[in-house]
Amino acid sequence: MRRLLKSIGVLAVLAAAGISQVAAHHSTSMFDMQQTEVVKGKVVQLRWVNPHVTLIVRGAHKSGEAPAEWLMEATSPGNLTRIGAWRRDAIKPGDEVEVLFHPLREGGKKHGLLRQLTLLVTGDVFAGNIHDRETAGLE
Protein backbone atom coordinates (compact mmCIF):
# COMPACT_ATOMS: atom_id res chain seq x y z
CA MET A 1 0.00 0.00 0.00
CA ARG A 2 2.87 2.36 0.84
CA ARG A 3 4.43 1.75 -2.53
CA LEU A 4 1.13 2.58 -4.28
CA LEU A 5 0.74 5.84 -2.33
CA LYS A 6 4.34 6.78 -3.08
CA SER A 7 3.78 6.12 -6.80
CA ILE A 8 0.60 8.19 -6.80
CA GLY A 9 2.46 11.02 -5.05
CA VAL A 10 5.27 10.97 -7.62
CA LEU A 11 2.75 11.01 -10.48
CA ALA A 12 0.89 13.94 -8.90
CA VAL A 13 4.11 15.96 -8.61
CA LEU A 14 5.06 15.21 -12.21
CA ALA A 15 1.59 16.15 -13.45
CA ALA A 16 1.65 19.41 -11.49
CA ALA A 17 5.08 20.27 -12.91
CA GLY A 18 3.82 19.62 -16.43
CA ILE A 19 0.73 21.77 -15.91
CA SER A 20 2.81 24.71 -14.68
CA GLN A 21 4.99 24.48 -17.80
CA VAL A 22 1.95 24.51 -20.08
CA ALA A 23 0.35 27.40 -18.22
CA ALA A 24 3.56 29.41 -18.42
CA HIS A 25 3.89 28.77 -22.15
CA HIS A 26 0.44 30.16 -22.88
CA SER A 27 0.89 33.30 -20.82
CA THR A 28 0.53 36.68 -22.49
CA SER A 29 2.64 38.42 -19.85
CA MET A 30 5.39 39.16 -22.40
CA PHE A 31 2.98 41.43 -24.29
CA ASP A 32 1.98 44.93 -23.21
CA MET A 33 -1.80 44.49 -23.08
CA GLN A 34 -2.25 48.21 -22.33
CA GLN A 35 -0.72 49.21 -25.68
CA THR A 36 -2.36 48.64 -29.05
CA GLU A 37 -0.45 49.31 -32.27
CA VAL A 38 -1.03 48.84 -36.00
CA VAL A 39 1.09 47.54 -38.85
CA LYS A 40 0.00 47.62 -42.51
CA GLY A 41 1.61 45.43 -45.11
CA LYS A 42 1.60 42.19 -47.06
CA VAL A 43 1.31 38.70 -45.62
CA VAL A 44 4.51 36.69 -45.96
CA GLN A 45 3.31 33.55 -44.21
CA LEU A 46 0.45 32.17 -42.09
CA ARG A 47 1.52 29.15 -40.03
CA TRP A 48 -1.65 27.30 -39.00
CA VAL A 49 -0.15 25.07 -36.29
CA ASN A 50 -0.59 24.30 -32.60
CA PRO A 51 -0.11 25.64 -30.02
CA HIS A 52 -0.24 29.09 -31.69
CA VAL A 53 -1.01 30.30 -35.17
CA THR A 54 1.65 32.75 -36.31
CA LEU A 55 1.49 35.36 -39.03
CA ILE A 56 4.44 37.12 -40.64
CA VAL A 57 3.62 40.48 -42.21
CA ARG A 58 6.08 42.66 -44.10
CA GLY A 59 5.01 46.21 -43.54
CA ALA A 60 5.47 49.58 -41.93
CA HIS A 61 4.56 50.30 -38.36
CA LYS A 62 4.83 54.09 -38.59
CA SER A 63 4.50 56.53 -41.46
CA GLY A 64 7.80 56.92 -43.30
CA GLU A 65 9.29 53.83 -41.69
CA ALA A 66 10.97 51.24 -43.91
CA PRO A 67 8.99 47.99 -44.24
CA ALA A 68 10.13 45.14 -41.99
CA GLU A 69 8.94 41.65 -41.13
CA TRP A 70 6.66 41.46 -38.11
CA LEU A 71 5.85 38.22 -36.31
CA MET A 72 2.32 38.14 -34.93
CA GLU A 73 1.26 35.43 -32.53
CA ALA A 74 -2.36 34.32 -32.22
CA THR A 75 -4.25 31.67 -30.31
CA SER A 76 -4.60 28.05 -31.46
CA PRO A 77 -6.17 27.02 -34.78
CA GLY A 78 -9.14 25.56 -32.90
CA ASN A 79 -9.81 28.80 -31.03
CA LEU A 80 -9.49 30.89 -34.20
CA THR A 81 -11.95 28.60 -35.99
CA ARG A 82 -14.44 29.01 -33.11
CA ILE A 83 -14.12 32.80 -33.36
CA GLY A 84 -15.45 32.59 -36.92
CA ALA A 85 -14.21 33.48 -40.43
CA TRP A 86 -10.75 32.03 -39.74
CA ARG A 87 -9.61 29.06 -41.83
CA ARG A 88 -6.23 27.70 -42.82
CA ASP A 89 -6.60 29.36 -46.26
CA ALA A 90 -8.43 32.55 -45.24
CA ILE A 91 -5.24 34.63 -45.36
CA LYS A 92 -2.69 34.02 -48.13
CA PRO A 93 0.84 35.25 -48.86
CA GLY A 94 0.65 38.54 -50.73
CA ASP A 95 -2.67 39.62 -49.15
CA GLU A 96 -2.59 43.23 -48.01
CA VAL A 97 -3.62 43.48 -44.38
CA GLU A 98 -3.85 45.79 -41.43
CA VAL A 99 -2.99 44.16 -38.10
CA LEU A 100 -3.99 45.54 -34.73
CA PHE A 101 -1.71 44.03 -32.05
CA HIS A 102 -0.29 44.25 -28.55
CA PRO A 103 3.50 44.76 -28.76
CA LEU A 104 6.11 42.98 -26.67
CA ARG A 105 6.93 44.66 -23.37
CA GLU A 106 10.56 44.51 -24.45
CA GLY A 107 10.87 47.32 -26.98
CA GLY A 108 12.65 47.18 -30.30
CA LYS A 109 11.45 43.73 -31.37
CA LYS A 110 9.01 43.29 -34.23
CA HIS A 111 6.72 40.83 -32.49
CA GLY A 112 3.17 41.17 -31.25
CA LEU A 113 0.01 39.47 -30.07
CA LEU A 114 -2.58 39.64 -32.85
CA ARG A 115 -5.75 41.37 -31.73
CA GLN A 116 -7.48 41.93 -35.08
CA LEU A 117 -6.64 41.49 -38.75
CA THR A 118 -8.39 43.32 -41.59
CA LEU A 119 -8.06 42.01 -45.14
CA LEU A 120 -7.77 45.32 -47.01
CA VAL A 121 -9.09 44.14 -50.42
CA THR A 122 -12.43 42.93 -48.96
CA GLY A 123 -12.66 44.70 -45.62
CA ASP A 124 -13.15 41.33 -43.88
CA VAL A 125 -12.24 41.54 -40.20
CA PHE A 126 -10.73 38.59 -38.33
CA ALA A 127 -10.77 38.84 -34.54
CA GLY A 128 -7.79 37.45 -32.67
CA ASN A 129 -9.62 37.02 -29.37
CA ILE A 130 -12.74 34.92 -28.87
CA HIS A 131 -14.07 37.43 -26.32
CA ASP A 132 -14.24 40.09 -29.05
CA ARG A 133 -16.85 37.99 -30.85
CA GLU A 134 -19.05 37.09 -27.89
CA THR A 135 -22.73 37.93 -28.10
CA ALA A 136 -24.68 38.99 -25.02
CA GLY A 137 -26.68 36.15 -23.49
CA LEU A 138 -24.64 33.36 -25.12
CA GLU A 139 -22.30 31.16 -23.15
CSV table of C-alpha atoms in Angstrom, one decimal:
chain,number,residue,atom,x,y,z
A,1,MET,CA,0.0,0.0,0.0
A,2,ARG,CA,2.9,2.4,0.8
A,3,ARG,CA,4.4,1.7,-2.5
A,4,LEU,CA,1.1,2.6,-4.3
A,5,LEU,CA,0.7,5.8,-2.3
A,6,LYS,CA,4.3,6.8,-3.1
A,7,SER,CA,3.8,6.1,-6.8
A,8,ILE,CA,0.6,8.2,-6.8
A,9,GLY,CA,2.5,11.0,-5.0
A,10,VAL,CA,5.3,11.0,-7.6
A,11,LEU,CA,2.8,11.0,-10.5
A,12,ALA,CA,0.9,13.9,-8.9
A,13,VAL,CA,4.1,16.0,-8.6
A,14,LEU,CA,5.1,15.2,-12.2
A,15,ALA,CA,1.6,16.2,-13.5
A,16,ALA,CA,1.7,19.4,-11.5
A,17,ALA,CA,5.1,20.3,-12.9
A,18,GLY,CA,3.8,19.6,-16.4
A,19,ILE,CA,0.7,21.8,-15.9
A,20,SER,CA,2.8,24.7,-14.7
A,21,GLN,CA,5.0,24.5,-17.8
A,22,VAL,CA,1.9,24.5,-20.1
A,23,ALA,CA,0.3,27.4,-18.2
A,24,ALA,CA,3.6,29.4,-18.4
A,25,HIS,CA,3.9,28.8,-22.1
A,26,HIS,CA,0.4,30.2,-22.9
A,27,SER,CA,0.9,33.3,-20.8
A,28,THR,CA,0.5,36.7,-22.5
A,29,SER,CA,2.6,38.4,-19.8
A,30,MET,CA,5.4,39.2,-22.4
A,31,PHE,CA,3.0,41.4,-24.3
A,32,ASP,CA,2.0,44.9,-23.2
A,33,MET,CA,-1.8,44.5,-23.1
A,34,GLN,CA,-2.2,48.2,-22.3
A,35,GLN,CA,-0.7,49.2,-25.7
A,36,THR,CA,-2.4,48.6,-29.0
A,37,GLU,CA,-0.4,49.3,-32.3
A,38,VAL,CA,-1.0,48.8,-36.0
A,39,VAL,CA,1.1,47.5,-38.8
A,40,LYS,CA,0.0,47.6,-42.5
A,41,GLY,CA,1.6,45.4,-45.1
A,42,LYS,CA,1.6,42.2,-47.1
A,43,VAL,CA,1.3,38.7,-45.6
A,44,VAL,CA,4.5,36.7,-46.0
A,45,GLN,CA,3.3,33.5,-44.2
A,46,LEU,CA,0.5,32.2,-42.1
A,47,ARG,CA,1.5,29.2,-40.0
A,48,TRP,CA,-1.7,27.3,-39.0
A,49,VAL,CA,-0.1,25.1,-36.3
A,50,ASN,CA,-0.6,24.3,-32.6
A,51,PRO,CA,-0.1,25.6,-30.0
A,52,HIS,CA,-0.2,29.1,-31.7
A,53,VAL,CA,-1.0,30.3,-35.2
A,54,THR,CA,1.6,32.8,-36.3
A,55,LEU,CA,1.5,35.4,-39.0
A,56,ILE,CA,4.4,37.1,-40.6
A,57,VAL,CA,3.6,40.5,-42.2
A,58,ARG,CA,6.1,42.7,-44.1
A,59,GLY,CA,5.0,46.2,-43.5
A,60,ALA,CA,5.5,49.6,-41.9
A,61,HIS,CA,4.6,50.3,-38.4
A,62,LYS,CA,4.8,54.1,-38.6
A,63,SER,CA,4.5,56.5,-41.5
A,64,GLY,CA,7.8,56.9,-43.3
A,65,GLU,CA,9.3,53.8,-41.7
A,66,ALA,CA,11.0,51.2,-43.9
A,67,PRO,CA,9.0,48.0,-44.2
A,68,ALA,CA,10.1,45.1,-42.0
A,69,GLU,CA,8.9,41.6,-41.1
A,70,TRP,CA,6.7,41.5,-38.1
A,71,LEU,CA,5.8,38.2,-36.3
A,72,MET,CA,2.3,38.1,-34.9
A,73,GLU,CA,1.3,35.4,-32.5
A,74,ALA,CA,-2.4,34.3,-32.2
A,75,THR,CA,-4.2,31.7,-30.3
A,76,SER,CA,-4.6,28.1,-31.5
A,77,PRO,CA,-6.2,27.0,-34.8
A,78,GLY,CA,-9.1,25.6,-32.9
A,79,ASN,CA,-9.8,28.8,-31.0
A,80,LEU,CA,-9.5,30.9,-34.2
A,81,THR,CA,-12.0,28.6,-36.0
A,82,ARG,CA,-14.4,29.0,-33.1
A,83,ILE,CA,-14.1,32.8,-33.4
A,84,GLY,CA,-15.5,32.6,-36.9
A,85,ALA,CA,-14.2,33.5,-40.4
A,86,TRP,CA,-10.8,32.0,-39.7
A,87,ARG,CA,-9.6,29.1,-41.8
A,88,ARG,CA,-6.2,27.7,-42.8
A,89,ASP,CA,-6.6,29.4,-46.3
A,90,ALA,CA,-8.4,32.5,-45.2
A,91,ILE,CA,-5.2,34.6,-45.4
A,92,LYS,CA,-2.7,34.0,-48.1
A,93,PRO,CA,0.8,35.2,-48.9
A,94,GLY,CA,0.6,38.5,-50.7
A,95,ASP,CA,-2.7,39.6,-49.1
A,96,GLU,CA,-2.6,43.2,-48.0
A,97,VAL,CA,-3.6,43.5,-44.4
A,98,GLU,CA,-3.8,45.8,-41.4
A,99,VAL,CA,-3.0,44.2,-38.1
A,100,LEU,CA,-4.0,45.5,-34.7
A,101,PHE,CA,-1.7,44.0,-32.1
A,102,HIS,CA,-0.3,44.2,-28.6
A,103,PRO,CA,3.5,44.8,-28.8
A,104,LEU,CA,6.1,43.0,-26.7
A,105,ARG,CA,6.9,44.7,-23.4
A,106,GLU,CA,10.6,44.5,-24.5
A,107,GLY,CA,10.9,47.3,-27.0
A,108,GLY,CA,12.6,47.2,-30.3
A,109,LYS,CA,11.4,43.7,-31.4
A,110,LYS,CA,9.0,43.3,-34.2
A,111,HIS,CA,6.7,40.8,-32.5
A,112,GLY,CA,3.2,41.2,-31.3
A,113,LEU,CA,0.0,39.5,-30.1
A,114,LEU,CA,-2.6,39.6,-32.8
A,115,ARG,CA,-5.7,41.4,-31.7
A,116,GLN,CA,-7.5,41.9,-35.1
A,117,LEU,CA,-6.6,41.5,-38.7
A,118,THR,CA,-8.4,43.3,-41.6
A,119,LEU,CA,-8.1,42.0,-45.1
A,120,LEU,CA,-7.8,45.3,-47.0
A,121,VAL,CA,-9.1,44.1,-50.4
A,122,THR,CA,-12.4,42.9,-49.0
A,123,GLY,CA,-12.7,44.7,-45.6
A,124,ASP,CA,-13.2,41.3,-43.9
A,125,VAL,CA,-12.2,41.5,-40.2
A,126,PHE,CA,-10.7,38.6,-38.3
A,127,ALA,CA,-10.8,38.8,-34.5
A,128,GLY,CA,-7.8,37.4,-32.7
A,129,ASN,CA,-9.6,37.0,-29.4
A,130,ILE,CA,-12.7,34.9,-28.9
A,131,HIS,CA,-14.1,37.4,-26.3
A,132,ASP,CA,-14.2,40.1,-29.0
A,133,ARG,CA,-16.9,38.0,-30.9
A,134,GLU,CA,-19.0,37.1,-27.9
A,135,THR,CA,-22.7,37.9,-28.1
A,136,ALA,CA,-24.7,39.0,-25.0
A,137,GLY,CA,-26.7,36.2,-23.5
A,138,LEU,CA,-24.6,33.4,-25.1
A,139,GLU,CA,-22.3,31.2,-23.1
